[in-house]
Coordinates of C-alpha atoms in Angstrom, one line a residue:
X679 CA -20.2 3.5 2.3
X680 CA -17.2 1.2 2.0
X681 CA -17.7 -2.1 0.0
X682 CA -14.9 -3.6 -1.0
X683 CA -13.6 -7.9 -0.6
X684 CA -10.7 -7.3 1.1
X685 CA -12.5 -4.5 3.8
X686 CA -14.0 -4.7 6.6
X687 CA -18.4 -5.3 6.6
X688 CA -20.2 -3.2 9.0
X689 CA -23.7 -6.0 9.7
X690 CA -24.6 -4.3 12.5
X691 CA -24.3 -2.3 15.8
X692 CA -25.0 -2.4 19.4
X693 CA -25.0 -0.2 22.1
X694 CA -25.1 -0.1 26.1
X695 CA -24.9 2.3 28.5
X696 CA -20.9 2.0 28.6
X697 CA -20.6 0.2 25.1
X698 CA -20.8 0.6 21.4
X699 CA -20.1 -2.6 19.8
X700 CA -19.6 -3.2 15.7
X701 CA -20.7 -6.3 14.2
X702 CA -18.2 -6.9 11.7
X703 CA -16.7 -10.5 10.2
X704 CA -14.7 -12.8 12.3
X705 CA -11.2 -13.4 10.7
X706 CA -10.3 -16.8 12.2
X707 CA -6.8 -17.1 10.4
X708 CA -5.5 -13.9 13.1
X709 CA -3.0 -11.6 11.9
X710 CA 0.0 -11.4 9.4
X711 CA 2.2 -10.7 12.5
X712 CA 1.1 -13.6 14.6
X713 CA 1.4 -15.8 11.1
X714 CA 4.5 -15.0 10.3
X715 CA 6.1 -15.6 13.7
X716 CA 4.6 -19.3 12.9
X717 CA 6.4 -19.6 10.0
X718 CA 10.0 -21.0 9.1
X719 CA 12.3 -18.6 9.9
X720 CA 9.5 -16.1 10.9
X721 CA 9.5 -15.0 7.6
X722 CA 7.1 -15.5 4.3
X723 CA 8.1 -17.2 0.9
X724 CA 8.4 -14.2 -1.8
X725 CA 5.4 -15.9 -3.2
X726 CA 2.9 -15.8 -0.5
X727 CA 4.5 -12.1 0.1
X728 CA 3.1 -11.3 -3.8
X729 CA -0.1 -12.7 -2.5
X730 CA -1.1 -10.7 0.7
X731 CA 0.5 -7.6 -0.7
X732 CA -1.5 -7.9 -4.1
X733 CA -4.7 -8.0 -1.8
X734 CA -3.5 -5.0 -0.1
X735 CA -2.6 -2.8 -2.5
X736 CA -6.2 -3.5 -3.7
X737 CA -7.3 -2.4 -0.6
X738 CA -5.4 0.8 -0.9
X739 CA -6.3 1.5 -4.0
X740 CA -9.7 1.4 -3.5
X741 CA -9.7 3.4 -0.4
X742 CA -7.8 6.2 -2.0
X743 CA -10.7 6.4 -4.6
X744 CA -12.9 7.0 -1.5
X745 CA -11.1 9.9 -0.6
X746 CA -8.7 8.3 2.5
X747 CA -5.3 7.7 3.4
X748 CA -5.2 4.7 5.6
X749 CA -1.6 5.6 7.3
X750 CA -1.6 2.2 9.6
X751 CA -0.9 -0.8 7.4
X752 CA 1.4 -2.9 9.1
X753 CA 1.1 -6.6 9.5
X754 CA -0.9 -6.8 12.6
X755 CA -3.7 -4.8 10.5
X756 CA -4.0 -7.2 8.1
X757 CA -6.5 -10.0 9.2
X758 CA -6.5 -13.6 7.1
X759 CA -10.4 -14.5 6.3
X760 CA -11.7 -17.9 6.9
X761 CA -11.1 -18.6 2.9
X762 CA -7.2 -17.5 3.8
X763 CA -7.6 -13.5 1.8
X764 CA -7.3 -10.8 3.7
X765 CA -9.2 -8.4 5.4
X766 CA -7.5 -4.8 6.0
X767 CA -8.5 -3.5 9.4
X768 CA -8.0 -0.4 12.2
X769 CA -8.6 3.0 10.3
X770 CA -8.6 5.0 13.6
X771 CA -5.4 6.6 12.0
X772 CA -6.8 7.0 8.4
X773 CA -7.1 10.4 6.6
X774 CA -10.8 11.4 5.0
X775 CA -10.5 13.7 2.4
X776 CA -12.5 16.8 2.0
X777 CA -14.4 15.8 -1.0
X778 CA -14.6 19.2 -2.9
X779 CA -15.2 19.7 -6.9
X780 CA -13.0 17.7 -8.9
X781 CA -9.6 19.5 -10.2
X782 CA -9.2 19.8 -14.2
X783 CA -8.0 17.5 -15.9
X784 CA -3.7 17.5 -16.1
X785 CA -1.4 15.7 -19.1
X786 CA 2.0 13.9 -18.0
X787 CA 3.8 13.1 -21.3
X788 CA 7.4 12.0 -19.4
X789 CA 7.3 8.1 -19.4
X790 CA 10.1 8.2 -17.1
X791 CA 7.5 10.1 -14.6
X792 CA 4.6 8.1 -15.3
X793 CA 6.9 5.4 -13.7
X794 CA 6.3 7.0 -10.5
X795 CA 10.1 8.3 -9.9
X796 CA 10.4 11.4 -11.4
X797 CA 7.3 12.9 -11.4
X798 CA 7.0 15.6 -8.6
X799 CA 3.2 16.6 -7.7
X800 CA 3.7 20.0 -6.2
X801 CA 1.0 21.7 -3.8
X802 CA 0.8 24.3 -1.5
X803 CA -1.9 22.8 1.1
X804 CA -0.1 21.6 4.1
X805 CA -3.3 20.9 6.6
X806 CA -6.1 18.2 6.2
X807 CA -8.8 21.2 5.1
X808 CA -6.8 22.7 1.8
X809 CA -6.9 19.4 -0.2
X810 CA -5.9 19.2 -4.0
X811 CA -7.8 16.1 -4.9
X812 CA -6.8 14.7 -8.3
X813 CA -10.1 12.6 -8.2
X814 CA -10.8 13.0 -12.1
X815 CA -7.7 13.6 -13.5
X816 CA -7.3 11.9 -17.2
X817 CA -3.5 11.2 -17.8
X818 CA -2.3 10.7 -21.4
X819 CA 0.2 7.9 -21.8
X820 CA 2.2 8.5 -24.9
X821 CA 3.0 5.3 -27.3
X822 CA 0.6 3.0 -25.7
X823 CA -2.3 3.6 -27.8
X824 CA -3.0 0.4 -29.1
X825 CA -2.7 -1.5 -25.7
X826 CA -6.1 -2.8 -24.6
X827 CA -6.1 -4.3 -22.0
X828 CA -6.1 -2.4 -18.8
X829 CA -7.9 -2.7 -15.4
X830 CA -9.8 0.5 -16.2
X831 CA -11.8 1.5 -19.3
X832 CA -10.4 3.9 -21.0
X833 CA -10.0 5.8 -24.2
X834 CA -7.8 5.5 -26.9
X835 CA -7.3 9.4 -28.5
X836 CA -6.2 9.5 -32.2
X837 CA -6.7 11.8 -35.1
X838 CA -4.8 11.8 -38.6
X839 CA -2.1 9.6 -38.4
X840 CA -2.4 8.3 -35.2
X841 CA -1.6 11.3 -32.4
X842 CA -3.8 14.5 -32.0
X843 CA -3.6 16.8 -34.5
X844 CA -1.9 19.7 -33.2
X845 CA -0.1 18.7 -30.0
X846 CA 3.4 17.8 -29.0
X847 CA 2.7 14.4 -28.5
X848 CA 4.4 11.5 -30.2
X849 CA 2.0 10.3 -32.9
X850 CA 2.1 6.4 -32.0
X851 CA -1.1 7.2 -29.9
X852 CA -2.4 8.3 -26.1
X853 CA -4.2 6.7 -24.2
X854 CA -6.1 8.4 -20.9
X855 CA -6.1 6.8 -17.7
X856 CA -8.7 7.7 -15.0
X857 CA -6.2 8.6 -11.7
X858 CA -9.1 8.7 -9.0
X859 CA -6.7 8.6 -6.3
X860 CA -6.0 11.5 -3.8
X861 CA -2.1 11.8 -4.5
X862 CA -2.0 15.4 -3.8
X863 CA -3.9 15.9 -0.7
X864 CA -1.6 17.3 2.2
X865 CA -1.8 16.8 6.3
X866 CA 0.5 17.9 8.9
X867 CA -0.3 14.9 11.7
X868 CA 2.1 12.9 13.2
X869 CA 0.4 9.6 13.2
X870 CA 1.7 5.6 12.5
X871 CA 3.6 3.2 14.1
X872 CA 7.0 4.2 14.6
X873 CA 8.5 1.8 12.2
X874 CA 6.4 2.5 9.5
X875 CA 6.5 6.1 9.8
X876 CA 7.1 8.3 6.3
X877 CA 10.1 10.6 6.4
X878 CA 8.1 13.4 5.6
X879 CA 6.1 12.6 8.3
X880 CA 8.7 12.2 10.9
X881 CA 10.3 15.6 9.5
X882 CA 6.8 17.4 9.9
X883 CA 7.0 18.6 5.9
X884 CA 3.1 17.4 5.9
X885 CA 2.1 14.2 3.9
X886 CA -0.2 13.0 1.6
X887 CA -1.6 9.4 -0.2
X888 CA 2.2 8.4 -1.2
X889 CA 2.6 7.8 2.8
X890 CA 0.5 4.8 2.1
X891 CA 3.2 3.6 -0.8
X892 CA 5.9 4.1 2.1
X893 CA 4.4 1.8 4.3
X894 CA 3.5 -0.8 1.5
X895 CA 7.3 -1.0 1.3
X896 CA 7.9 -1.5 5.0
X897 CA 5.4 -4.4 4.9
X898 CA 6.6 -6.1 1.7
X899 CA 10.4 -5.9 3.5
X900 CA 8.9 -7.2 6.9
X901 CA 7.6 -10.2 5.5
X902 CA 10.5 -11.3 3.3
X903 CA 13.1 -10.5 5.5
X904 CA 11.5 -11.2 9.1
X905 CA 12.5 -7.7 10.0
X906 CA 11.7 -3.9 9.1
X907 CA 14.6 -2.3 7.4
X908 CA 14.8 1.0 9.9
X909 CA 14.5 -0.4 13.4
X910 CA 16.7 1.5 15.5
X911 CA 18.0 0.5 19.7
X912 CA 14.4 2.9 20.5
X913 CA 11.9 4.8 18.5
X914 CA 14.3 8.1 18.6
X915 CA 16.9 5.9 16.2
X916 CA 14.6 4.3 14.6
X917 CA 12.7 8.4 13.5
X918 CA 16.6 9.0 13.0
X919 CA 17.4 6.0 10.6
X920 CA 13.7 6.5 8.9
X921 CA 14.9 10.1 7.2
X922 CA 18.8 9.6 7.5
X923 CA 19.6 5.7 6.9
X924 CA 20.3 4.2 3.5
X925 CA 18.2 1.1 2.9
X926 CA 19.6 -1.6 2.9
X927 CA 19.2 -5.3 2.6
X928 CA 20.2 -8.7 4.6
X929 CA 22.0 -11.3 3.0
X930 CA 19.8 -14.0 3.8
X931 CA 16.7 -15.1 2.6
X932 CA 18.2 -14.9 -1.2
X933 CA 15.3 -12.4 -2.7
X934 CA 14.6 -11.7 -6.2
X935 CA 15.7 -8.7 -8.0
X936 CA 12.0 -7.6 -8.7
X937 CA 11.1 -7.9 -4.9
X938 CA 14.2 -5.5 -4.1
X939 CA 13.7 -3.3 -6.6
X940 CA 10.0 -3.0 -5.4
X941 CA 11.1 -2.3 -2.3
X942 CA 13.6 0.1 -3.1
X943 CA 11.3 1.8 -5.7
X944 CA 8.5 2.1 -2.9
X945 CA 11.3 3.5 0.0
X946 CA 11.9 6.6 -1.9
X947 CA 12.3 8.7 0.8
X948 CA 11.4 11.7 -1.6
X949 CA 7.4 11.3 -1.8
X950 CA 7.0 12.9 -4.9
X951 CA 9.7 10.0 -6.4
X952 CA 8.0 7.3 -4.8
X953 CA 6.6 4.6 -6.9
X954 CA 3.3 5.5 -6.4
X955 CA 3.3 9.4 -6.2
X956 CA 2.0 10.0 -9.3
X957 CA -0.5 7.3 -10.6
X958 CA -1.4 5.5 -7.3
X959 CA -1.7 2.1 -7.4
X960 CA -1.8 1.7 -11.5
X961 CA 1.7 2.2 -11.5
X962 CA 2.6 -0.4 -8.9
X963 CA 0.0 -3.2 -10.1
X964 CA 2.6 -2.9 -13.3
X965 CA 5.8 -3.4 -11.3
X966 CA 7.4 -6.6 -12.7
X967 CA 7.0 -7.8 -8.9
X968 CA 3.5 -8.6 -9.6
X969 CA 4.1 -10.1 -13.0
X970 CA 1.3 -12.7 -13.3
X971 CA -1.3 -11.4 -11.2
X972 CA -4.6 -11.6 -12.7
X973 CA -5.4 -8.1 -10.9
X974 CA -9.0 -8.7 -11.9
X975 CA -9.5 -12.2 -10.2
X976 CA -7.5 -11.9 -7.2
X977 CA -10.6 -13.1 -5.3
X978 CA -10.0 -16.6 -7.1
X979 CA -6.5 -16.9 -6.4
X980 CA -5.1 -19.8 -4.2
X981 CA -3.8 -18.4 -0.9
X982 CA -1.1 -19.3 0.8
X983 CA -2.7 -20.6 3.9
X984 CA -6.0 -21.5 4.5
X985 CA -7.0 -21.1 8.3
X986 CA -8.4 -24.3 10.2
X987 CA -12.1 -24.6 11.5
X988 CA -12.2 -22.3 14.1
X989 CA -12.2 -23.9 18.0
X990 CA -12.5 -21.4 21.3
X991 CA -9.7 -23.9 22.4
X992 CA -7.4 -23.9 19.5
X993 CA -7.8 -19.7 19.1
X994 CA -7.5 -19.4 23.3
X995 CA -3.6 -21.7 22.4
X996 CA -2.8 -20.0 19.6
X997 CA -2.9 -16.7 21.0
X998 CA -0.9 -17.6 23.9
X999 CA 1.6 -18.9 21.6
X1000 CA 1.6 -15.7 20.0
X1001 CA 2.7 -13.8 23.3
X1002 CA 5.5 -15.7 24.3
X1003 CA 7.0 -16.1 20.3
X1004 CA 6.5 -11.9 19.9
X1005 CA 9.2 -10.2 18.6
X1006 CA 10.0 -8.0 21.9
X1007 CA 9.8 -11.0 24.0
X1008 CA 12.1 -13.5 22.4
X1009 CA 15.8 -12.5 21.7
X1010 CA 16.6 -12.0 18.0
X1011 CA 19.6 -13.1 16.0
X1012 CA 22.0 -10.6 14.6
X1013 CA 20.7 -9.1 11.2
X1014 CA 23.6 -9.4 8.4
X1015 CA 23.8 -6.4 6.1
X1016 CA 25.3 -6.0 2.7

């Protein structure tokens, strides 16, 4: 079972002779879609962005330990709670991984790969049955031995002056870190929303976890920048600009390095040099993006926006506000690249 803050809570169900209904929590704050059209601009301030996209990659995280690839977020997924967190929803798209023995255990010693960039996890399993789960996989992280602090426990591996006795490994100390993530589990579907679409899986090479990193990026852009950054004319150019296209940012809202290089780091459109690819979400909970998140108390954290009481009336408005404000309805203003 799923049981998680920022997931959805099965209470109970029902069923008729035409019907099967799910009691789950009512999110009265909507969407992310419909509150970002309400917002100046239509867009978010970088810091509410570091807010809803620390919750979800949370969420992420702790349905890749469950064995699934979500493979829909997008902002209309993303329901705002009555307390103003979020609640990531829709998993009719979502990946469950065949949960077979564990793999062994497998040492990365490159820091530049533990960054998520380099590192490429290689497999031969291209359809949802062969899966190469890396569900207890102990990664050594040389030179960080005496760092405490972490989100996980974890051990601390030393011996004679300070390295293992024996190895190649620097002797300022390893440290293991528990990867419990699936990040080299492979599918061949073609499933998402056209704009948030992985290249490998609009070139058919088969996909895995890091397609969830992808589309993290796509919803981090969309909410600073009002836009996604592949949208073509129709969904053939926007496939075509998805593998082809160099990313590329607007001029306007100004946007801080960290948030571009985020961006940039999680749009590899190599998967296996995605930020992500190797370590999951570990790696990109330490991207100077989220400098300052207490990872541990995001529960407690202010958010942005609180939603009102909630009124049949004021939902019934709201959501015909929402219809006529949509993006395909209302005629946008030219996009400025640089």
């Amino acid at each position: 079972a799923v049981d998680h803050p920022f997931l959805p809570r099965l209470y109970g169900v029902a069923e008729g002779d035409r019907w099967s209904c799910l009691l789950t929590e009512f999110c009265p704050g909507g969407d992310l879609h419909v509150l970002r059209q309400r917002q100046p601009h239509r867009r978010f301030t970088e810091s509410a962005v570091r807010f809803y996209a620390a919750e979800v990659v949370a969420a992420l995280e702790y349905i890749h330990m469950m064995d699934i690839v979500y493979r829909d977020l997008k902002p209309e997924n993303v329901l705002v709670r009555a307390d103003g967190h979020i609640m990531l929803t829709d998993f009719d798209l979502s990946l469950k991984c065949d949960p077979t023995a564990p793999t062994p255990a497998h040492v990365i010693s490159d820091p530049i790969a533990l960054a998520g960039s380099h590192y490429s996890a290689s497999s031969s399993c291209i359809i949802p049955s062969c899966i190469v789960p890396a569900v207890s996989c102990f990664q050594l992280f040389p030179g960080r031995g005496r760092r405490r602090r972490h989100r996980r426990k974890k051990k601390t591996a030393s011996g004679g002056g300070g390295g293992i006795s024996g190895s190649s490994f620097p002797a300022g100390g390893l440290e293991l870190e528990f990867v419990a993530e699936p990040v080299e589990l492979r599918s061949m579907s073609f499933v998402g929303t056209h704009e948030y679409l992985a290249p490998e899986i609009v070139s058919g090479e088969g996909h895995g976890s890091s397609v969830d990193w992808w589309t993290l990026g796509v919803f981090v852009f969309e909410l600073l920048y009002g836009v996604t950054p592949f949208k073509g004319y129709d969904n053939e150019m926007t496939l075509a600009n998805i593998v082809a296209r160099a990313l590329e940012f607007p001029r306007d809202p100004p946007v801080s390095s960290a948030a571009k290089d985020l961006v940039t780091s999680l749009l590899a459109k190599d998967p296996t040099r995605r930020l992500g690819a190797t370590v999951g979400a570990a790696a990109i909970k330490r991207h100077p993006f989220f400098s300052g998140v207490n990872w541990a108390l995001l529960r407690c954290a202010t958010p942005p926006y609180v939603p009102p009481p909630f009124s049949v009336a004021a939902a019934t408005a709201a959501a015909a506000a929402a219809d006529m404000s949509d993006d395909d309805s209302c005629p946008g203003t030219p996009v400025e690249y640089y």
